Tab-separated table of C-alpha atoms and ligand atoms in Angstrom:
chain	number	residue	atom	x	y	z
T	1	MET	CA	88.535	21.117	151.376
T	2	ALA	CA	88.153	17.754	153.072
T	3	ASP	CA	91.276	16.609	151.271
T	4	LEU	CA	93.274	19.568	152.546
T	5	LEU	CA	92.020	19.041	156.097
T	6	LYS	CA	92.893	15.307	155.974
T	7	LEU	CA	96.367	16.209	154.767
T	8	LEU	CA	96.891	18.813	157.465
T	9	LEU	CA	95.771	16.387	160.183
T	10	ARG	CA	98.230	13.771	158.887
T	11	VAL	CA	101.139	16.191	158.513
T	12	SER	CA	100.462	17.727	161.948
T	13	GLU	CA	100.815	14.197	163.351
T	14	LYS	CA	104.115	13.769	161.524
T	15	ALA	CA	105.243	17.079	163.004
T	16	ALA	CA	104.150	16.003	166.484
T	17	ASN	CA	106.205	12.758	166.025
T	18	VAL	CA	109.304	14.852	165.237
T	19	ALA	CA	108.609	16.957	168.382
T	20	ARG	CA	108.280	13.778	170.487
T	21	VAL	CA	111.341	12.093	168.972
T	22	CYS	CA	113.533	15.132	169.769
T	23	ARG	CA	112.650	14.660	173.458
T	24	GLN	CA	112.593	10.837	173.507
T	25	GLU	CA	115.766	9.927	171.684
T	26	ALA	CA	118.756	10.530	173.943
T	27	PRO	CA	121.193	11.959	171.292
T	28	LEU	CA	118.566	14.476	170.165
T	29	PHE	CA	117.412	15.323	173.673
T	30	ALA	CA	121.002	16.015	174.675
T	31	LEU	CA	121.252	18.601	171.892
T	32	LEU	CA	117.870	20.067	172.776
T	33	VAL	CA	118.663	20.884	176.389
T	34	GLN	CA	122.358	21.603	175.901
T	35	GLU	CA	123.520	24.788	177.597
T	36	LYS	CA	126.251	26.330	175.467
T	37	THR	CA	129.445	27.516	177.102
T	38	GLY	CA	132.786	28.831	175.932
T	39	ASP	CA	133.746	28.322	172.290
T	40	ASP	CA	130.530	26.530	171.423
T	41	LYS	CA	128.632	29.746	171.938
T	42	ASN	CA	130.083	31.007	168.678
T	43	LYS	CA	128.705	28.152	166.645
T	44	LYS	CA	125.334	29.375	165.571
T	45	PHE	CA	123.801	26.007	164.786
T	46	MET	CA	124.954	24.429	168.024
T	47	GLN	CA	123.557	27.233	170.157
T	48	ASP	CA	120.198	26.469	168.860
T	49	PHE	CA	119.222	22.864	168.155
T	50	LYS	CA	115.735	23.811	169.277
T	51	THR	CA	115.552	26.162	166.298
T	52	LEU	CA	116.636	23.299	164.021
T	53	ALA	CA	113.849	21.132	165.470
T	54	ASP	CA	111.410	23.972	164.744
T	55	VAL	CA	112.703	24.415	161.210
T	56	VAL	CA	112.571	20.687	160.509
T	57	ILE	CA	108.922	20.546	161.608
T	58	GLN	CA	108.021	23.568	159.537
T	59	GLU	CA	109.745	22.112	156.452
T	60	VAL	CA	108.009	18.739	156.848
T	61	ILE	CA	104.668	20.545	156.764
T	62	ARG	CA	105.708	22.768	153.850
T	63	HIS	CA	107.048	19.785	151.894
T	64	ASP	CA	104.000	17.539	152.296
T	65	VAL	CA	101.464	20.302	151.616
T	66	GLY	CA	103.449	21.498	148.591
T	67	ALA	CA	103.699	17.933	147.248
T	68	GLN	CA	99.918	17.433	147.231
T	69	PHE	CA	98.857	21.039	146.493
T	70	PRO	CA	101.611	22.671	144.385
T	71	GLU	CA	99.349	25.746	143.938
T	72	MET	CA	99.826	26.511	147.627
T	73	VAL	CA	103.633	26.398	147.737
T	74	ASP	CA	104.191	30.144	147.517
T	75	PHE	CA	101.631	30.828	150.196
T	76	ILE	CA	102.948	28.607	152.993
T	77	HIS	CA	104.477	30.845	155.632
T	78	GLY	CA	106.026	30.010	158.968
T	79	GLU	CA	107.749	31.431	162.007
T	80	GLU	CA	111.217	30.183	161.091
T	81	SER	CA	113.643	30.787	158.210
T	82	ASN	CA	115.173	27.534	156.890
T	83	LYS	CA	118.658	28.966	156.335
T	84	PHE	CA	121.324	27.820	158.773
T	85	GLU	CA	125.030	28.337	159.235
T	86	ASN	CA	127.117	25.370	160.362
T	87	GLY	CA	130.277	25.372	162.470
T	88	LEU	CA	132.378	25.893	159.333
T	89	GLY	CA	130.524	29.075	158.472
T	90	GLU	CA	128.754	27.420	155.549
T	91	SER	CA	125.189	28.378	154.866
T	92	VAL	CA	122.807	25.420	154.582
T	93	THR	CA	119.165	25.509	153.571
T	94	VAL	CA	117.246	22.863	155.446
T	95	THR	CA	114.694	21.094	153.281
T	96	VAL	CA	113.073	17.661	153.197
T	97	ARG	CA	114.776	15.607	150.431
T	98	ALA	CA	113.394	12.758	148.320
T	99	THR	CA	114.775	9.989	150.538
T	100	GLU	CA	115.517	9.499	154.217
T	101	GLN	CA	119.199	9.014	153.420
T	102	GLU	CA	119.437	12.279	151.472
T	103	THR	CA	117.669	14.159	154.257
T	104	ALA	CA	120.053	12.605	156.821
T	105	THR	CA	123.073	13.682	154.730
T	106	LEU	CA	121.813	17.240	154.533
T	107	LEU	CA	120.999	17.419	158.263
T	108	ALA	CA	124.466	16.087	159.124
T	109	THR	CA	125.983	19.165	157.516
T	110	VAL	CA	123.987	21.412	159.870
T	111	LEU	CA	124.690	19.178	162.837
T	112	ASP	CA	128.456	19.377	162.246
T	113	GLY	CA	128.697	15.715	161.219
T	114	ASP	CA	126.639	14.225	164.052
T	115	LEU	CA	125.418	11.241	161.967
T	116	THR	CA	123.453	9.620	164.777
T	117	ALA	CA	121.346	12.699	165.439
T	118	ALA	CA	120.906	13.367	161.723
T	119	ALA	CA	119.732	9.769	161.063
T	120	LEU	CA	117.231	9.819	163.957
T	121	LEU	CA	115.738	13.093	162.789
T	122	ALA	CA	115.558	11.986	159.172
T	123	ARG	CA	113.796	8.779	160.158
T	124	ALA	CA	111.070	10.755	162.010
T	125	ILE	CA	110.683	13.073	159.034
T	126	HIS	CA	110.186	10.274	156.501
T	127	GLN	CA	108.067	7.959	158.671
T	128	ASP	CA	104.368	7.827	157.864
T	129	PRO	CA	102.282	8.806	160.883
T	130	ALA	CA	99.615	6.554	162.346
T	131	THR	CA	96.249	7.118	160.667
T	132	VAL	CA	94.487	10.076	162.133
T	133	ASP	CA	90.886	9.362	162.820
T	134	ALA	CA	88.591	12.312	162.121
T	135	SER	CA	85.152	12.451	160.581
T	136	THR	CA	86.047	14.896	157.859
T	137	ASP	CA	84.143	13.248	155.011
T	138	GLY	CA	81.384	15.266	153.426
T	139	LEU	CA	82.977	18.620	154.255
T	140	ALA	CA	82.079	20.391	151.054
T	141	VAL	CA	83.203	23.970	150.560
T	142	PRO	CA	83.114	25.574	147.106
T	143	LEU	CA	86.696	26.908	147.298
T	144	SER	CA	89.911	25.522	145.919
T	145	PRO	CA	93.360	25.349	147.563
T	146	SER	CA	94.605	28.068	145.156
T	147	GLN	CA	92.480	30.504	147.174
T	148	PHE	CA	94.190	29.677	150.497
T	149	GLY	CA	97.403	30.506	152.309
T	150	ILE	CA	98.909	28.760	155.369
T	151	TRP	CA	100.547	29.906	158.590
T	152	ILE	CA	102.667	27.390	160.520
T	153	ASP	CA	103.940	27.655	164.049
T	154	PRO	CA	106.050	24.474	164.267
T	155	ILE	CA	106.204	24.508	168.080
T	156	ASP	CA	104.398	27.211	170.033
T	157	ALA	CA	105.502	27.696	173.661
T	158	THR	CA	109.032	26.531	172.869
T	159	SER	CA	110.190	27.347	176.392
T	160	GLN	CA	107.693	24.818	177.858
T	161	TYR	CA	108.808	22.263	175.240
T	162	ILE	CA	112.463	22.655	176.286
T	163	GLU	CA	111.761	22.768	180.017
T	164	GLY	CA	109.579	19.641	179.676
T	165	ARG	CA	107.641	19.581	182.927
T	166	GLU	CA	105.080	16.766	182.873
T	167	GLU	CA	101.603	17.536	184.148
T	168	VAL	CA	98.678	15.150	184.463
T	169	LEU	CA	95.828	17.009	182.795
T	170	GLU	CA	92.540	17.074	184.681
T	171	GLU	CA	89.371	17.000	182.653
T	172	GLY	CA	87.788	20.469	182.550
T	173	ARG	CA	90.699	22.274	184.202
T	174	LEU	CA	93.287	24.632	182.802
T	175	SER	CA	96.825	23.602	183.676
T	176	PRO	CA	99.024	26.723	183.486
T	177	SER	CA	102.385	25.396	182.353
T	178	GLY	CA	104.166	22.225	181.219
T	179	LEU	CA	104.738	20.147	178.122
T	180	HIS	CA	101.044	20.156	177.200
T	181	CYS	CA	101.332	23.905	176.356
T	182	ALA	CA	103.626	23.071	173.433
T	183	LEU	CA	101.489	22.916	170.281
T	184	VAL	CA	101.913	22.454	166.530
T	185	LEU	CA	99.686	25.094	164.863
T	186	ILE	CA	98.629	25.009	161.210
T	187	GLY	CA	96.195	27.699	160.119
T	188	VAL	CA	94.625	28.232	156.691
T	189	TYR	CA	93.372	31.691	155.606
T	190	LEU	CA	91.570	33.041	152.586
T	191	ARG	CA	94.040	34.970	150.368
T	192	SER	CA	91.360	37.498	149.307
T	193	THR	CA	90.115	38.595	152.740
T	194	GLY	CA	92.624	37.146	155.201
T	195	ALA	CA	89.872	35.363	157.159
T	196	PRO	CA	91.033	32.196	158.962
T	197	VAL	CA	89.020	29.308	157.509
T	198	MET	CA	90.629	26.132	158.750
T	199	GLY	CA	92.848	25.238	161.699
T	200	VAL	CA	94.618	22.203	163.041
T	201	ILE	CA	96.102	22.200	166.553
T	202	ASN	CA	98.228	19.189	167.431
T	203	GLN	CA	99.132	18.779	171.082
T	204	PRO	CA	102.044	16.260	170.981
T	205	PHE	CA	102.183	15.811	174.770
T	206	ASN	CA	98.605	15.333	175.914
T	207	ARG	CA	98.821	12.112	177.930
T	208	LYS	CA	101.659	9.865	179.050
T	209	ASP	CA	100.997	6.148	178.876
T	210	PRO	CA	101.774	4.907	182.397
T	211	THR	CA	103.001	1.498	181.194
T	212	SER	CA	105.062	2.330	178.121
T	213	GLY	CA	106.064	5.827	179.299
T	214	SER	CA	105.440	7.189	175.848
T	215	TRP	CA	103.440	10.294	175.080
T	216	GLN	CA	100.174	10.391	173.216
T	217	GLY	CA	98.961	13.461	171.446
T	218	LYS	CA	95.596	15.001	170.790
T	219	ILE	CA	94.337	16.797	167.700
T	220	PHE	CA	91.812	19.610	167.552
T	221	TRP	CA	90.531	21.006	164.265
T	222	GLY	CA	87.882	23.326	162.854
T	223	VAL	CA	86.548	24.719	159.603
T	224	ALA	CA	84.748	28.099	159.332
T	225	CYS	CA	84.026	28.900	155.698
T	226	GLY	CA	80.794	30.562	154.672
T	227	ASP	CA	77.931	28.559	156.135
T	228	VAL	CA	80.157	25.620	156.970
T	229	LYS	CA	81.124	25.729	160.610
T	230	VAL	CA	82.473	22.457	162.010
T	231	CYS	CA	84.738	21.911	164.976
T	232	SER	CA	86.130	18.760	166.611
T	233	VAL	CA	85.481	20.402	170.014
T	234	PRO	CA	81.790	20.515	170.976
T	235	ARG	CA	80.165	23.901	171.600
T	236	PRO	CA	79.615	24.561	175.305
T	237	ARG	CA	76.009	24.265	176.386
T	238	ALA	CA	74.384	27.600	177.252
T	239	SER	CA	73.730	27.983	180.961
T	240	PRO	CA	69.977	28.099	181.759
T	241	THR	CA	70.544	30.857	184.301
T	242	GLY	CA	72.524	33.051	181.899
T	243	ARG	CA	76.200	33.795	182.270
T	244	GLY	CA	78.010	35.420	185.148
T	245	PRO	CA	81.189	37.440	184.802
T	246	PRO	CA	83.682	35.920	182.362
T	247	SER	CA	86.746	33.920	183.318
T	248	VAL	CA	89.844	35.241	181.568
T	249	VAL	CA	93.228	33.732	180.901
T	250	LEU	CA	96.300	35.998	180.641
T	251	SER	CA	100.057	35.824	180.112
T	252	SER	CA	101.960	35.993	183.387
T	253	SER	CA	103.724	39.015	181.898
T	254	GLU	CA	100.485	40.917	181.298
T	255	LYS	CA	100.424	44.597	182.332
T	256	GLN	CA	99.347	45.372	185.872
T	257	ALA	CA	96.651	47.806	184.667
T	258	ALA	CA	95.026	45.049	182.567
T	259	LYS	CA	95.210	42.582	185.437
T	260	GLU	CA	93.582	45.036	187.820
T	261	SER	CA	90.763	46.101	185.510
T	262	LEU	CA	89.963	42.485	184.641
T	263	ALA	CA	90.143	41.393	188.291
T	264	SER	CA	87.436	43.933	189.140
T	265	LEU	CA	85.264	42.621	186.298
T	266	CYS	CA	85.766	38.885	186.846
T	267	GLY	CA	86.781	38.598	190.479
T	268	PRO	CA	90.275	37.343	191.258
T	269	GLN	CA	89.173	33.699	191.191
T	270	ARG	CA	88.177	33.923	187.556
T	271	LEU	CA	91.497	35.376	186.391
T	272	MET	CA	93.944	32.670	185.334
T	273	TYR	CA	97.443	32.529	183.867
T	274	ALA	CA	98.925	30.107	181.332
T	275	SER	CA	101.886	29.729	179.014
T	276	GLY	CA	101.768	29.785	175.245
T	277	ALA	CA	99.691	32.036	173.063
T	278	GLY	CA	98.225	28.991	171.222
T	279	TYR	CA	97.520	27.129	174.453
T	280	LYS	CA	95.625	30.135	175.896
T	281	ILE	CA	93.388	30.297	172.815
T	282	LEU	CA	92.951	26.507	173.051
T	283	CYS	CA	91.712	27.033	176.648
T	284	VAL	CA	89.009	29.357	175.259
T	285	ILE	CA	88.164	26.812	172.526
T	286	GLN	CA	87.765	24.069	175.152
T	287	GLY	CA	85.652	26.331	177.425
T	288	LEU	CA	88.342	26.245	180.192
T	289	ALA	CA	88.326	30.076	180.058
T	290	ASP	CA	85.794	32.403	178.490
T	291	ALA	CA	88.404	34.712	176.980
T	292	TYR	CA	92.120	35.330	176.480
T	293	VAL	CA	93.185	38.985	176.685
T	294	LEU	CA	96.592	40.231	175.604
T	295	SER	CA	97.230	43.983	175.791
T	296	GLU	CA	100.545	43.912	173.882
T	297	GLY	CA	101.601	43.163	170.319
T	298	SER	CA	103.695	40.139	171.340
T	299	THR	CA	101.926	37.486	169.247
T	300	PHE	CA	102.210	36.862	165.528
T	301	LYS	CA	100.029	35.560	162.708
T	302	TRP	CA	101.501	32.059	163.112
T	303	ASP	CA	100.433	32.014	166.788
T	304	SER	CA	96.784	32.891	166.236
T	305	CYS	CA	95.685	31.747	162.738
T	306	ALA	CA	94.937	28.078	163.513
T	307	PRO	CA	93.209	28.528	166.858
T	308	HIS	CA	91.310	31.568	165.503
T	309	ALA	CA	89.711	29.311	162.834
T	310	LEU	CA	88.483	26.882	165.500
T	311	LEU	CA	86.975	29.736	167.519
T	312	ARG	CA	85.157	31.031	164.444
T	313	ALA	CA	83.808	27.541	163.822
T	314	LEU	CA	82.368	27.715	167.389
T	315	GLY	CA	80.777	31.094	166.789
T	316	GLY	CA	83.490	33.158	168.530
T	317	GLY	CA	86.553	34.944	167.244
T	318	VAL	CA	89.781	36.860	167.926
T	319	VAL	CA	89.715	40.644	167.695
T	320	ASP	CA	92.408	43.329	167.645
T	321	LEU	CA	92.190	44.777	171.191
T	322	ALA	CA	93.416	48.311	170.360
T	323	ARG	CA	90.990	48.730	167.443
T	324	THR	CA	88.097	47.308	169.427
T	325	LEU	CA	88.775	49.657	172.342
T	326	GLU	CA	88.806	52.530	169.894
T	327	SER	CA	85.732	51.696	167.793
T	328	GLY	CA	83.663	49.462	170.090
T	329	PRO	CA	82.993	45.686	170.033
T	330	GLU	CA	80.604	46.081	167.099
T	331	ALA	CA	83.504	47.227	164.878
T	332	GLN	CA	84.724	44.627	162.437
T	333	ALA	CA	88.083	44.193	164.117
T	334	GLU	CA	88.649	40.425	163.700
T	335	LEU	CA	92.310	39.641	163.054
T	336	THR	CA	93.191	38.904	159.430
T	337	TYR	CA	96.143	36.981	158.033
T	338	HIS	CA	96.934	38.133	154.477
T	339	GLN	CA	98.606	41.522	154.815
T	340	PRO	CA	101.853	42.530	156.490
T	341	ARG	CA	102.011	45.767	158.555
T	342	SER	CA	103.300	48.383	156.208
T	343	GLN	CA	105.946	50.245	158.219
T	344	ALA	CA	107.255	47.262	160.180
T	345	LYS	CA	110.368	45.164	159.557
T	346	GLY	CA	111.227	41.447	159.949
T	347	ALA	CA	108.946	39.330	162.106
T	348	ASP	CA	107.194	42.509	163.300
T	349	ARG	CA	105.502	42.756	159.912
T	350	TRP	CA	103.344	39.888	161.004
T	351	ALA	CA	102.742	40.911	164.630
T	352	ASN	CA	99.234	41.148	166.031
T	353	SER	CA	100.348	44.603	167.035
T	354	GLY	CA	97.200	45.898	168.756
T	355	GLY	CA	97.029	42.982	171.233
T	356	LEU	CA	94.001	40.687	171.104
T	357	VAL	CA	90.933	39.232	172.731
T	358	ALA	CA	89.960	35.633	171.925
T	359	TYR	CA	86.372	34.848	172.884
T	360	GLN	CA	83.527	32.408	172.292
T	361	ASP	CA	80.621	34.625	173.310
T	362	SER	CA	80.270	38.171	172.015
T	363	SER	CA	78.402	39.380	175.131
T	364	GLN	CA	81.508	38.565	177.149
T	365	LEU	CA	83.710	40.336	174.633
T	366	ARG	CA	81.527	43.421	175.249
T	367	SER	CA	81.896	43.302	179.026
T	368	ILE	CA	85.668	42.798	178.718
T	369	ILE	CA	86.002	45.779	176.385
T	370	GLY	CA	83.845	47.850	178.727
T	371	ALA	CA	86.127	46.975	181.660
T	372	LEU	CA	89.336	47.814	179.765
T	373	ARG	CA	88.217	51.035	178.078
T	374	GLY	CA	90.318	53.973	179.287
T	375	LYS	CA	92.396	51.710	181.553
T	376	LEU	CA	95.317	50.688	179.371
O	401	2IP	C1	105.442	32.379	171.960
O	401	2IP	C2	104.924	31.498	173.082
O	401	2IP	C3	104.950	32.306	174.339
O	401	2IP	C4	103.990	33.471	174.268
O	401	2IP	C5	104.320	34.295	173.032
O	401	2IP	C6	104.450	33.471	171.754
O	401	2IP	O1	105.695	31.576	170.799
O	401	2IP	O2	103.636	31.046	172.807
O	401	2IP	O3	104.617	31.449	175.377
O	401	2IP	O4	104.126	34.216	175.444
O	401	2IP	O5	103.316	35.265	172.852
O	401	2IP	O6	104.826	34.278	170.650
O	401	2IP	P1	103.230	33.970	176.777
O	401	2IP	O7	103.405	32.565	177.196
O	401	2IP	O8	103.714	34.978	177.759
O	401	2IP	O9	101.822	34.224	176.304
O	401	2IP	P2	107.037	30.671	170.597
O	401	2IP	O10	107.220	29.765	171.749
O	401	2IP	O11	106.699	29.942	169.310
O	401	2IP	O12	108.134	31.679	170.432
O	402	CA	CA1	104.625	30.848	168.706
């Protein structure tokens, strides 16, 4: 398990490099922010370089994990499909090839012959990342990779990634929007039960070096498997006077009824808003909010698997809101990751359809459920 975690940390760093390069290298950045007009609108690949960036990141992760753990290949799932159509109407499957040159040649066919952009992207894909320092040695779990599956969200909060607003993060404070909300999420689940057992969250834009102007990332990880519960983020210390009402982070598009019920529980000061499903769960992991509540089925397995594993490692979790409202907080309604929704189609098969609550402390989950019961 330590080997798998080490690999995921390294590959998440490679993915973060690709995300940074797409914003830092002018020819790639130009494609990323390009607004399509007129004839270009009909060229599928050109409309959406951001989707290509997403696909490339997902394929880098799939390729590197598959190379070291071939038994996992058929169980690596992601948000994106790797099939593209270029300007000539040809269908191209984007994969990482054996050499940088071969990858560049393949990417050029999707980029309608833009050799500069293709070469820059291929270089980032094939470059080894800086060593990632994490004390993962001695993590012994009696399970083998053939028992796991993986969910990848190559870039969560894509809109924040494209918009690119730079925020200086303040220690201990939630910052609602900006580049830091864009996250690479890699979650590992147990094939038999669907429980999330390992998660890596890479935040490619955590801090900008004032002298060089280049961005530095930050990695968060956790393992929650049987008795092994380890997280790179320390557990918050329990307050000696007990806890007051919870602070809750929401999507700005949350339903009015949910906002009102939670405002009466928490007080308006303790209700916060932030972008990105992954970033909101990361806020709970870091103790910047006590819970994240979402009343709609607008997140997917790839959004929640990785951060859910970190929360479990800290003693918390992510529950299905609809099921918990129905059966009470004691019901076993933790989200699972191995089964699609039977009647649904396309991406909806993997939606967290009942909404969710991410929490660290189960007493706060109980008060949130109490406040929302009968209100939604
Ligand atoms: C999105 C992204 C959005 C979020 C949505 C996710 O993923 O995280 O920000 O909406 O739920 O599916 P909101 O910010 O309102 O919570 P992606 O960017 O990968 O599409
Ligand atoms: Ca997402």
